[in-house]
Short mmCIF file of C-alpha atoms in Angstrom, two decimals:
data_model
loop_
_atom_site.label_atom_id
_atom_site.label_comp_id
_atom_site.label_asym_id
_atom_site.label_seq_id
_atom_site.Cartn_x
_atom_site.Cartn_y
_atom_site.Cartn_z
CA UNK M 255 -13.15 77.30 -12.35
CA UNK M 256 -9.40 75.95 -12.91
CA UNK M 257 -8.27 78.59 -10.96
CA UNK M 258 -10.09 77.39 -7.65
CA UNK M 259 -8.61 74.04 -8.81
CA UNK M 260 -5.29 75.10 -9.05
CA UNK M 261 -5.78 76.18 -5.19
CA UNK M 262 -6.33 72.86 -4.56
CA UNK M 263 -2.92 71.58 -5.81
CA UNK M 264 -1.53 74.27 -3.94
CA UNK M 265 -2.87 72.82 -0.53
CA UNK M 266 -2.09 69.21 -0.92
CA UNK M 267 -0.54 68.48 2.16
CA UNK M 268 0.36 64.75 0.53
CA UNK M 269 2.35 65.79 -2.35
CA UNK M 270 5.38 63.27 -3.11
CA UNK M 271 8.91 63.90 -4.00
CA UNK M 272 10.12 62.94 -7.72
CA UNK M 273 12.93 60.49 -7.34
CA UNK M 274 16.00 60.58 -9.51
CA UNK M 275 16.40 57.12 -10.31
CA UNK M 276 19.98 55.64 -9.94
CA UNK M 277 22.17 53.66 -12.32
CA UNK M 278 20.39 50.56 -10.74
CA UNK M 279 17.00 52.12 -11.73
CA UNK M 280 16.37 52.32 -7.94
CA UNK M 281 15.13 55.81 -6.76
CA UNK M 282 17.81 55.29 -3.50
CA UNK M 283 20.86 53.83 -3.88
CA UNK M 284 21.82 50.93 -1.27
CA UNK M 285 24.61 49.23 -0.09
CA UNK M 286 25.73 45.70 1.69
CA UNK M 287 27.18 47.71 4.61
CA UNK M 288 23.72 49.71 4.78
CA UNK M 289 21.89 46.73 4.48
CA UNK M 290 23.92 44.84 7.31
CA UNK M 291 23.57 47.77 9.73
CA UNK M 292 19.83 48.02 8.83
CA UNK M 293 19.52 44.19 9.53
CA UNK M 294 20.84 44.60 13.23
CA UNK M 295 18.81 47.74 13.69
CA UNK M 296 15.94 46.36 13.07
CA UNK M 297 16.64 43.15 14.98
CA UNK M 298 17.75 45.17 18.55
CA UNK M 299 14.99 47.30 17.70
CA UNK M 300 12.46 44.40 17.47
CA UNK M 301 14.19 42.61 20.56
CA UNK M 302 13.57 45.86 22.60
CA UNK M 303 9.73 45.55 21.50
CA UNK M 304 9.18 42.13 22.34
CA UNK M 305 11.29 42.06 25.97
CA UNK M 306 9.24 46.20 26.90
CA UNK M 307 6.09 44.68 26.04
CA UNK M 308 6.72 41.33 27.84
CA UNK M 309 7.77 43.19 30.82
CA UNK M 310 4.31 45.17 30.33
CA UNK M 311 1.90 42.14 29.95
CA UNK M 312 3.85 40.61 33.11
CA UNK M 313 3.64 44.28 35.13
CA UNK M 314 7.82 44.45 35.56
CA UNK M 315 7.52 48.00 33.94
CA UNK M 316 7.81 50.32 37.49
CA UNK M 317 3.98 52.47 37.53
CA UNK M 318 3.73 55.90 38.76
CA UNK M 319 3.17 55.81 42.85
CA UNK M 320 2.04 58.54 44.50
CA UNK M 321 1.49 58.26 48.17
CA UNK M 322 0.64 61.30 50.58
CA UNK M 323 -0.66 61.10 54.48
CA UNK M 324 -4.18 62.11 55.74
CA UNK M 325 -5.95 62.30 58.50
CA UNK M 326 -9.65 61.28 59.11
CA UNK M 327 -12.38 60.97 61.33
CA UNK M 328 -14.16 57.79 60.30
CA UNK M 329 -13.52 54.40 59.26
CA UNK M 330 -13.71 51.14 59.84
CA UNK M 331 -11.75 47.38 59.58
CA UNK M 332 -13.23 44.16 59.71
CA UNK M 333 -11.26 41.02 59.97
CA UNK M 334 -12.18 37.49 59.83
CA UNK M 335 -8.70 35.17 60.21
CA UNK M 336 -6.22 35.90 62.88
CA UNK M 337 -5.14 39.04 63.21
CA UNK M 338 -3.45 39.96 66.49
CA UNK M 339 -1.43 37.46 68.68
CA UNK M 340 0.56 37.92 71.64
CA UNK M 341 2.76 34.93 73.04
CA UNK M 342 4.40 34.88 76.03
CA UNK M 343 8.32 34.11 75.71
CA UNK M 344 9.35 32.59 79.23
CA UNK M 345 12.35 32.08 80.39
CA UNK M 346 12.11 31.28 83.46
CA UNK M 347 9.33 27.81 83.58
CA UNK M 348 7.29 25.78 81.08
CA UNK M 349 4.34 26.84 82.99
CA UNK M 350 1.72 27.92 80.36
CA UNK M 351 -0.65 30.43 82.07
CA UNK M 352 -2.81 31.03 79.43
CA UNK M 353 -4.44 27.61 79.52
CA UNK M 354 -8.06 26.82 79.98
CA UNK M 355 -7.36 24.20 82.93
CA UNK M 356 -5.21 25.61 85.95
CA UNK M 357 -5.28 28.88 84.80
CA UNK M 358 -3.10 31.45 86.25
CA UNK M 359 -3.60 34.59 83.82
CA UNK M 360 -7.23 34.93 82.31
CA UNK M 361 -7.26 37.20 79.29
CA UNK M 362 -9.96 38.98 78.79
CA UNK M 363 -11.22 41.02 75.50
CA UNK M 364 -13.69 43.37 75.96
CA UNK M 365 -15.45 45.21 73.40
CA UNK M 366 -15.75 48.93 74.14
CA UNK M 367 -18.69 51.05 72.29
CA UNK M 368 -17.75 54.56 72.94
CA UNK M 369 -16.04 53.50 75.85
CA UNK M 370 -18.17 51.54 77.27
CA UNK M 371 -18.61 47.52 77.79
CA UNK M 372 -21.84 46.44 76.26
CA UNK M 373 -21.51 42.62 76.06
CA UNK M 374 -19.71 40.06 78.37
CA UNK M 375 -15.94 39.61 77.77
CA UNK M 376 -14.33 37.02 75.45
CA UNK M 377 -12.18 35.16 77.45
CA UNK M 378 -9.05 33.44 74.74
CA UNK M 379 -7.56 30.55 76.19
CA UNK M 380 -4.39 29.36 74.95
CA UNK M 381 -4.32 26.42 72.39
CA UNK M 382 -2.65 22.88 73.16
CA UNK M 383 -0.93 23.59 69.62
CA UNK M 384 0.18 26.98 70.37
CA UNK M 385 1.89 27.10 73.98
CA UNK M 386 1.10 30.57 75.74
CA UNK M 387 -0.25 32.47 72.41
CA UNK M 388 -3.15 34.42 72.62
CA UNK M 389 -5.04 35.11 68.96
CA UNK M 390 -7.81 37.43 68.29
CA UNK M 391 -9.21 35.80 65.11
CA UNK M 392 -12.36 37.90 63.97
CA UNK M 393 -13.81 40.89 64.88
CA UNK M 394 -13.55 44.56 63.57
CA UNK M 395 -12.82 48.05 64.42
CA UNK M 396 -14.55 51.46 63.86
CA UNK M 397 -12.90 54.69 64.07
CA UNK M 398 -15.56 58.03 64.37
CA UNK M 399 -14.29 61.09 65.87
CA UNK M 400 -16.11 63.35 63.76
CA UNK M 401 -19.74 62.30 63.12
CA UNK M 402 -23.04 61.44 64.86
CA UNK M 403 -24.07 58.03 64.69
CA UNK M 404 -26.25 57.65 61.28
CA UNK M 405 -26.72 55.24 58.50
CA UNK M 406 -24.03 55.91 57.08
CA UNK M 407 -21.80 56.60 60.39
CA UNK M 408 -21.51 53.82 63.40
CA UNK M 409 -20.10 54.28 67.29
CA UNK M 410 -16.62 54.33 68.12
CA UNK M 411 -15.71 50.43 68.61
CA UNK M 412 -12.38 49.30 70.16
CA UNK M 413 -10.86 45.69 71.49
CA UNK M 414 -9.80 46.45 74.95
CA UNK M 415 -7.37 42.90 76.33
CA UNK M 416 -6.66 43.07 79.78
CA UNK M 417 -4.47 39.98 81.58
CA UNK M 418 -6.29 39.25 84.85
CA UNK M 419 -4.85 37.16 87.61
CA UNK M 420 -7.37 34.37 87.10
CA UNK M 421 -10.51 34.14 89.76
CA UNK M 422 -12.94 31.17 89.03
CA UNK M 423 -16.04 33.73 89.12
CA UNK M 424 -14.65 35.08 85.88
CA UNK M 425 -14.36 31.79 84.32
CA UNK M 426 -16.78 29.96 82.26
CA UNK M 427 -17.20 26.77 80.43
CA UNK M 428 -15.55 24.23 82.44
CA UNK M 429 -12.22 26.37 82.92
CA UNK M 430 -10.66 26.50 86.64
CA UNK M 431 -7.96 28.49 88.37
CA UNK M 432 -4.66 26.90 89.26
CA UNK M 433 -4.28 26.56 93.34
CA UNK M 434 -3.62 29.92 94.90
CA UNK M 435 0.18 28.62 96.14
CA UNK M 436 1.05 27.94 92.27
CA UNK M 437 -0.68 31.05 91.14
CA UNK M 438 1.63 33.13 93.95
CA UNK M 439 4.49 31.52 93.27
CA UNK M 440 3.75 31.87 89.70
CA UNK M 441 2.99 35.75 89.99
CA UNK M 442 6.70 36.30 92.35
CA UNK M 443 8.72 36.28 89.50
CA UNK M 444 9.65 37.76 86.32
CA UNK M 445 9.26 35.64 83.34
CA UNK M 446 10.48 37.36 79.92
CA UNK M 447 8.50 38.94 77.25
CA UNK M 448 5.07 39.08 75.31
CA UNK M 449 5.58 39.38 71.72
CA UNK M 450 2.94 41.37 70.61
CA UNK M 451 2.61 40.17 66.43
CA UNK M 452 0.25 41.38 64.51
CA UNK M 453 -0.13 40.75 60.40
CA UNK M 454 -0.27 43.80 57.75
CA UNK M 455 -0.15 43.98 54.18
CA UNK M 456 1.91 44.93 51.62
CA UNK M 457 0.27 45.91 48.13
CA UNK M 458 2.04 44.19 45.41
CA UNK M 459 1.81 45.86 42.02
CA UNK M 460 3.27 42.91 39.55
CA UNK M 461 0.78 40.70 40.63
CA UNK M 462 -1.96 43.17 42.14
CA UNK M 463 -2.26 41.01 45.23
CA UNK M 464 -2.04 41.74 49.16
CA UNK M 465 0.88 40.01 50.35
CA UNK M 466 1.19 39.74 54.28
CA UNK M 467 4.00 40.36 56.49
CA UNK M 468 3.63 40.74 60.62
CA UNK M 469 5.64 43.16 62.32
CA UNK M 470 6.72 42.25 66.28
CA UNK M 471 7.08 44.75 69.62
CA UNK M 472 9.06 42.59 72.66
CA UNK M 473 7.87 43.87 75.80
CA UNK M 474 9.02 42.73 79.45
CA UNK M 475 6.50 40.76 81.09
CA UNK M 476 6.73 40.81 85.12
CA UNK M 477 3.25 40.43 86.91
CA UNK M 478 4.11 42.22 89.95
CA UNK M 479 3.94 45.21 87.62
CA UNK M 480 0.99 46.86 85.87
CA UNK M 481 1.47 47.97 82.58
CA UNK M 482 -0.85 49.92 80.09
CA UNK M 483 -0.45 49.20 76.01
CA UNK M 484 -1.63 51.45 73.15
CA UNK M 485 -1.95 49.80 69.69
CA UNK M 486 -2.46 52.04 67.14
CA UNK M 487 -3.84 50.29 63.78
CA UNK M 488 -2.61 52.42 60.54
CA UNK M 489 -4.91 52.02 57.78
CA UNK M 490 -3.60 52.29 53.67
CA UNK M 491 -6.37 52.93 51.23
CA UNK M 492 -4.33 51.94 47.92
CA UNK M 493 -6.04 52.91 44.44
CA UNK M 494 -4.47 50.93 41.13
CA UNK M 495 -5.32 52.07 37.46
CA UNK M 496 -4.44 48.88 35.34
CA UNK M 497 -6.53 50.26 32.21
CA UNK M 498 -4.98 49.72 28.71
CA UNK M 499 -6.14 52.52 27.53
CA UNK M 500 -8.40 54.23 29.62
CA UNK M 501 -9.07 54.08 33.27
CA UNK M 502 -9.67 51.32 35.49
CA UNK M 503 -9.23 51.59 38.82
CA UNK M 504 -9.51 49.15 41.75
CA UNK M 505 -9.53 49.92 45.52
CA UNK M 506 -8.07 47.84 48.20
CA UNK M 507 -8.69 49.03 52.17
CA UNK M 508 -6.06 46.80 54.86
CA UNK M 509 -3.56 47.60 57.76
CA UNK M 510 -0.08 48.24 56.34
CA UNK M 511 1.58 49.58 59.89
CA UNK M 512 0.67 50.03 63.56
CA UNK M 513 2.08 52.14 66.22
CA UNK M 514 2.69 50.76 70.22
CA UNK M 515 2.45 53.34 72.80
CA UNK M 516 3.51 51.57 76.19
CA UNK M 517 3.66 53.27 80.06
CA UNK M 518 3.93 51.84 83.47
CA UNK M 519 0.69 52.37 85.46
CA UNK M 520 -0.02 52.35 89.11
CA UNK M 521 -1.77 48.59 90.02
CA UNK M 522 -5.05 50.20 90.77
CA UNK M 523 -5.44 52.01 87.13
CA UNK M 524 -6.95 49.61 84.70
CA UNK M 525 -9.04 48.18 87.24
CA UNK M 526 -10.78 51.28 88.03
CA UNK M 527 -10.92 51.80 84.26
CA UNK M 528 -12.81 48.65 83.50
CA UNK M 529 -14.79 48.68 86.91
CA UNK M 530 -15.78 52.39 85.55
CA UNK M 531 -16.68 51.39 81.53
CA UNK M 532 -18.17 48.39 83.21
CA UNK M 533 -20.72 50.19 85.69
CA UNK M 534 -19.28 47.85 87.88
CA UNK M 535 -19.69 44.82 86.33
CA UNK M 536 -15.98 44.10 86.78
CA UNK M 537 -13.48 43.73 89.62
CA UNK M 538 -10.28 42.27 88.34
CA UNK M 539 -6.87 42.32 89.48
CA UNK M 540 -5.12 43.20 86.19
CA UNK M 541 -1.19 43.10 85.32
CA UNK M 542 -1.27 44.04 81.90
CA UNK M 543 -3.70 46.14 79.31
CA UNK M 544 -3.81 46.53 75.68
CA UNK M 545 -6.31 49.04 73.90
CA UNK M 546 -6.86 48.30 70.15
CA UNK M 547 -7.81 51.28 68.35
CA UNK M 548 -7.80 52.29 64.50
CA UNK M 549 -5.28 55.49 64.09
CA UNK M 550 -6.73 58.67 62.27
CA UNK M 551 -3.66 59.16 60.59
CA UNK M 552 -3.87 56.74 57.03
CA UNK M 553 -2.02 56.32 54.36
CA UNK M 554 -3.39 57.13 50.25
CA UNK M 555 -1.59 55.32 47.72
CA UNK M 556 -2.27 55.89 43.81
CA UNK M 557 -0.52 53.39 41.72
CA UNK M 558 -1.08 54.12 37.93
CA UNK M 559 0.13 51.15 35.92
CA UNK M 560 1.73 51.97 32.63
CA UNK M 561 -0.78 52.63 29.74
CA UNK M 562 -0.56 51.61 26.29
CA UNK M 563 0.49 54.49 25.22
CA UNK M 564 3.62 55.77 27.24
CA UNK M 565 4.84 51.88 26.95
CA UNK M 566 4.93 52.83 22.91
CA UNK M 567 6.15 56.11 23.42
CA UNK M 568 9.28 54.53 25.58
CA UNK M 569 9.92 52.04 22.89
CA UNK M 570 9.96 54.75 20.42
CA UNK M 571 12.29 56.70 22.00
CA UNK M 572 14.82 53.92 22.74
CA UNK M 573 14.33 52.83 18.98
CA UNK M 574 15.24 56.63 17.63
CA UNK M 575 18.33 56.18 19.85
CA UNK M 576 19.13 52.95 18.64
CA UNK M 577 18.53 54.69 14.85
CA UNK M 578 21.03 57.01 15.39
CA UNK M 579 23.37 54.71 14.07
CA UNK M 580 21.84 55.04 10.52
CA UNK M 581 23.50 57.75 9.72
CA UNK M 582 26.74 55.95 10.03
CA UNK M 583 24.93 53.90 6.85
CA UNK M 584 23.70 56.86 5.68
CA UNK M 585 27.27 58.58 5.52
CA UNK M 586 28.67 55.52 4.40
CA UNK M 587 26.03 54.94 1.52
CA UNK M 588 26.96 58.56 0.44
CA UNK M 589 30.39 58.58 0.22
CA UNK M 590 30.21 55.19 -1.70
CA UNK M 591 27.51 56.91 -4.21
CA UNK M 592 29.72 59.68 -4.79
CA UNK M 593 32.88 57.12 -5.16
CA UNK M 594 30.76 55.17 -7.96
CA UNK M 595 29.64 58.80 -9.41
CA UNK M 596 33.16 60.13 -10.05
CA UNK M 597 34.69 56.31 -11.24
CA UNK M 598 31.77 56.51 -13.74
CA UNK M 599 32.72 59.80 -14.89
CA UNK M 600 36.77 59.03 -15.19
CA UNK M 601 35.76 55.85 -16.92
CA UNK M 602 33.59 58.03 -19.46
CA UNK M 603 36.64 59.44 -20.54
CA UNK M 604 39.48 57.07 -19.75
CA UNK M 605 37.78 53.40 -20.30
CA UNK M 606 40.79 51.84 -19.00
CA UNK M 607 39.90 52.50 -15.12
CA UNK M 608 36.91 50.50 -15.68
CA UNK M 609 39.05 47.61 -13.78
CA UNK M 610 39.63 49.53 -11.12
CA UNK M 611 36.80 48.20 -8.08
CA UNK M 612 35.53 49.85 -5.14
CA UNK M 613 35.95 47.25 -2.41
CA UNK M 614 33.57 47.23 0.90
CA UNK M 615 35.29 49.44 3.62
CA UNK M 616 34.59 52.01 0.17
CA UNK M 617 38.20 52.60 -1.10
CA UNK M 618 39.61 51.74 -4.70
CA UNK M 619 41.36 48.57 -5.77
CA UNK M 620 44.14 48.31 -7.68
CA UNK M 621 45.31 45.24 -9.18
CA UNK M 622 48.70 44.23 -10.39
CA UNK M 623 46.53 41.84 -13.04
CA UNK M 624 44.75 44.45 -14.38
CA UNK M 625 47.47 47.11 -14.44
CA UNK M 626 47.60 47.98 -18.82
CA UNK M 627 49.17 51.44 -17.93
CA UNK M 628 52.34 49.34 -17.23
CA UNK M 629 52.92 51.98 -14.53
CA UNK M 630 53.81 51.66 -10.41
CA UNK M 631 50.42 50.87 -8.10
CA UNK M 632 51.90 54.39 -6.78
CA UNK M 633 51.98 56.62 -9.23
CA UNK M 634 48.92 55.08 -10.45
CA UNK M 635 46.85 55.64 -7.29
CA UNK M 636 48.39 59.06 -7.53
CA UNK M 637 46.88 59.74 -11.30
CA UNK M 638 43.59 58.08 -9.89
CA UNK M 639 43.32 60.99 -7.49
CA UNK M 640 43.80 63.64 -9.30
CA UNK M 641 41.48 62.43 -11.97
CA UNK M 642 38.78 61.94 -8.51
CA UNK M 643 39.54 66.19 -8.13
CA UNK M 644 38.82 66.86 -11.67
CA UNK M 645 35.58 64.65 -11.78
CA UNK M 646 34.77 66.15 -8.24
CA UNK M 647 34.41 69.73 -9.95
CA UNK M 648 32.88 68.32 -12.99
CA UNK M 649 29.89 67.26 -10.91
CA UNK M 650 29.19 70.91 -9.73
CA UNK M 651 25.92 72.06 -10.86
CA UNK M 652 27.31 75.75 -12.31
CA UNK M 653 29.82 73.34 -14.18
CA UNK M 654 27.21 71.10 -15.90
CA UNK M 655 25.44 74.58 -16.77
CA UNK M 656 28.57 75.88 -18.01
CA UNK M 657 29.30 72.99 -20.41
CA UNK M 658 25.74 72.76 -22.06
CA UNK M 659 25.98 76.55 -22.43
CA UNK M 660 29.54 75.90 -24.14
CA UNK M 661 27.54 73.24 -26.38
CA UNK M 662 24.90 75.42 -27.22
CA UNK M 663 26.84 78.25 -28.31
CA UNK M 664 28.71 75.37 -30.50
CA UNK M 665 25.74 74.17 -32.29
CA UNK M 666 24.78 78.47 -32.37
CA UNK M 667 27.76 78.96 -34.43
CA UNK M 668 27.60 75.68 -36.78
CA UNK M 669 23.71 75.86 -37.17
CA UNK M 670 22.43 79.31 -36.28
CA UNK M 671 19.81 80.52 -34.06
CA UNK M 672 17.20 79.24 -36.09
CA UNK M 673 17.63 75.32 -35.93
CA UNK M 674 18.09 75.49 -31.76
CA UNK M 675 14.94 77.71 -31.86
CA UNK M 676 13.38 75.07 -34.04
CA UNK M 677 14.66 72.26 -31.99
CA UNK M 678 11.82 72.85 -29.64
CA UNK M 679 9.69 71.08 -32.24
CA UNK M 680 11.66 67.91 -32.37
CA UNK M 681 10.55 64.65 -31.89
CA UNK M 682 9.71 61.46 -33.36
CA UNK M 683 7.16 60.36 -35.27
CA UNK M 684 5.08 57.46 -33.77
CA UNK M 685 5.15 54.30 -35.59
CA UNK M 686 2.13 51.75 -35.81
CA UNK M 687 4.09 48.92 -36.68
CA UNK M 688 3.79 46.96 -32.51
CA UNK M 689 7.17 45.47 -33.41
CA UNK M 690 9.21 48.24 -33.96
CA UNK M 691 8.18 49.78 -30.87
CA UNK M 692 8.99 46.31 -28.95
CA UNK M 693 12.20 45.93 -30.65
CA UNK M 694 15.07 46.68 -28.90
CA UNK M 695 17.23 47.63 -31.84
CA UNK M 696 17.20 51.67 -32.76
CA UNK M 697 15.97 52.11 -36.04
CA UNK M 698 18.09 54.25 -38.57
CA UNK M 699 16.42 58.24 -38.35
CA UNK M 700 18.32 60.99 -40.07
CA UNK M 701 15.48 63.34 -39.64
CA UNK M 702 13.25 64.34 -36.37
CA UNK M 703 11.72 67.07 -37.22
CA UNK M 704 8.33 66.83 -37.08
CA UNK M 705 7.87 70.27 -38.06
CA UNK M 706 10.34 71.25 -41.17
CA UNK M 707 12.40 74.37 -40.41
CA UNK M 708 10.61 76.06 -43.80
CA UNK M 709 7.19 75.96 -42.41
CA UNK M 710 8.52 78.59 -39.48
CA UNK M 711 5.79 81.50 -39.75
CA UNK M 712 7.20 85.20 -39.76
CA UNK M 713 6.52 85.72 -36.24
CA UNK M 714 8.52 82.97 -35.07
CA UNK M 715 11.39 84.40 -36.90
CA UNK M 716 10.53 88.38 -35.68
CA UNK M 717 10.58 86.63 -32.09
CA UNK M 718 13.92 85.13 -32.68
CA UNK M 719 15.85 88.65 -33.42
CA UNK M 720 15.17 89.68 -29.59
CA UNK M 721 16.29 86.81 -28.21
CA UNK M 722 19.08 86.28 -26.18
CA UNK M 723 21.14 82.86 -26.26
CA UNK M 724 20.13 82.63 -22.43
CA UNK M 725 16.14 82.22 -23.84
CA UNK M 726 16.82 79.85 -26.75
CA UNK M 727 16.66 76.37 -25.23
CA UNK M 728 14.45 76.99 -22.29
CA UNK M 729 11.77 74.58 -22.00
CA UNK M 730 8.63 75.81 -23.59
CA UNK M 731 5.32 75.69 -21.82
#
């Protein structure tokens, strides 16, 4: 059975060091210096805690982005505050012909299932508070190239916006053409640019919030001209993991870019178009076209906030780092141990040098008021170091062996084999009297021997003629 157990000490994985204690009674010896270095160690090193994991809570750390390009054939956008506006920049009069009363330009949206016009136009009339700007405030947008219509699957949808010279059987609710001589006069010229402005987003990671931006194409604007316009809306499906620990992700679906495709068309184009997606509905005489369309091509973002985990890891590794200055303490602490060592051992056998200090950058002091060798600082610092040598190779291990082998075969030759065999048996006696044992003083013992050296049996002494001096004083078990 003890043998199994004795396995068992042999697989402790927890077994602990045994400590030599110092002449402090510590089982490490310490220093200021070390002490003052491991002060502002531990002070940078807690700083750099506190500021990483502030900049964690507060999302400042950079995540892991990975974005790539794909290409689909469905989805869809849905928007319900302004989204698209084009204003007309003129440079030419202050004639707004956007307006609901005297209109000169009608712009119609049409809605185009598959490419066809299922409901009535939406005519947008310019605003009072915004002069000449068109705005397309709700609606939405399907993309399907690929599959049948379904639950799950809806009909192509795009905005087509076409700028009609205005005829009053187009117009509804109270809204009337200008007089044909303005309207001419208006349509003779060339009048500057429509801004086409439309707003995207922006995904922003410190805050996790959609910020908006709007992103501008200037195109000339003449209406003895027709002109045919291409938006393409780019879709970004972003994903964020903002777990602690473990996943949890978030999605977030908006319009981060679009694309403008522009060509000069004969005048008769777009009005055949729209007279042709129309059945015939329409007849318009149209200077300008602009087909809204979601783009196949989309953007996937994966943003992976930092975890728990690889924010401790980071500290760690700046903290080793910042720990490699320890073993500037380290060294130091060692060469002052050693310093205090060897000035121990010289004062041992010289107490005079007991005066002599170490002072903090680890060198030794000497004092003209303490000088009783009546000799030069010199010649003393001189004696000092050779005495440092000699102490040096007195601390070797093979020396220390050497000397208690010198002192055993001292005691061999005074006392015999016999007595250092029999010293193996030494000891005290233990005394009941509680304040003896307190006491500090040393009580008076000539004799320690707990077993007298005449009580050794025969065999003891039989085992002592084949021993060598090397076996005498090793421990017994």
């Amino acid at each position: 059975m003890s043998r199994y157990l004795n396995i068992l000490d042999k697989i402790d994985l927890f077994g602990v060091q045994i400590s030599l204690l110092t002449n402090k009674n510590n089982p490490t010896f310490q220093s200021k210096i070390g002490g003052v270095i491991s002060f502002f160690l531990s002070i940078i090193s807690f700083s750099y805690l506190i500021f990483v994991l502030v900049m964690w809570i507060n999302n400042e750390i950079p995540p892991n982005i990975s974005s790539k390009q794909q290409t689909k054939g469905y989805g869809e956008f849905q928007w319900s505050e302004p989204l698209i506006q084009i204003t007309l920049q003129d440079f030419t009069t202050d004639i707004d012909p956007f307006r609901k009363e005297n209109n000169i330009i009608t712009p119609l949206l049409f809605k185009l299932d598959n490419f066809r016009v299922q409901e009535e136009p939406i005519i947008l009339y310019s605003e009072e508070y915004d002069y000449s700007s068109l705005f397309v405030n709700n609606g939405s947008l399907i993309l399907n190239n690929a599959y049948q219509q379904d639950e799950n699957h809806k009909t192509m949808k795009e905005y087509l916006l076409v700028l009609s010279i205005c005829k009053n059987s187009s117009l509804k609710n109270g809204s009337y053409c200008a007089d044909q001589e303005i309207i001419n006069e208006y349509l003779s010229k060339h009048h500057g640019f429509l801004i086409l402005t439309i707003r995207l987003n922006q995904f922003n990671y410190i805050n996790q919030k959609l910020e908006n931006f709007v992103k501008q194409y200037y195109q000339s604007f003449d209406p003895r001209k027709s002109s045919y316009s291409q938006v393409m809306l780019k879709q970004q499906e972003t994903i964020i993991d903002d777990g602690i620990l473990f996943k949890n992700e978030k999605y977030y679906n908006f319009l981060n870019n679009y694309e403008l495709i522009n060509q000069e068309v004969s005048s008769e184009f777009m009005p055949d178009t729209v007279a042709f997606i129309s059945n015939g509905n329409y007849h318009l005489n149209i200077s300008s076209s602009y087909l809204f369309r979601i783009d196949n091509i989309s953007i996937k973002e994966e943003i992976t906030m930092p975890k728990l985990g690889q924010v401790l890891a980071q500290i760690g590794s700046i903290v080793q780092l910042i720990f490699l200055l320890k073993y500037v303490a380290i060294y130091y602490n060692n060469k002052l141990l050693e310093n205090q060592l060897f000035h121990d051992i010289i004062s041992m056998y010289y107490p005079e040098f007991k005066n002599i200090k170490i002072n903090i950058f680890n060198k030794f002091e000497f004092k003209e008021d303490f000088n009783q060798f009546q000799l030069p600082i010199q010649n003393l610092q001189l004696i000092y170091v050779t005495l440092l040598k000699r102490a040096k190779e007195k601390c070797r291990l093979n020396n220390i062996l050497y000397e208690i082998s010198r002192i055993q075969f001292i005691l061999e030759q005074q006392f015999g084999n016999r007595i250092l065999q029999n010293s193996h048996q030494l000891g005290k006696k233990f005394s009941k009297n509680i304040s003896e044992i307190v006491s500090e003083k040393i009580p008076e013992s000539n004799r320690l021997v707990i077993w007298p050296a005449d009580q050794i049996q025969q065999e003891q002494e039989q085992d002592l003629i084949f021993k060598e001096p090397i076996e005498l004083l090793i421990k017994q078990e």
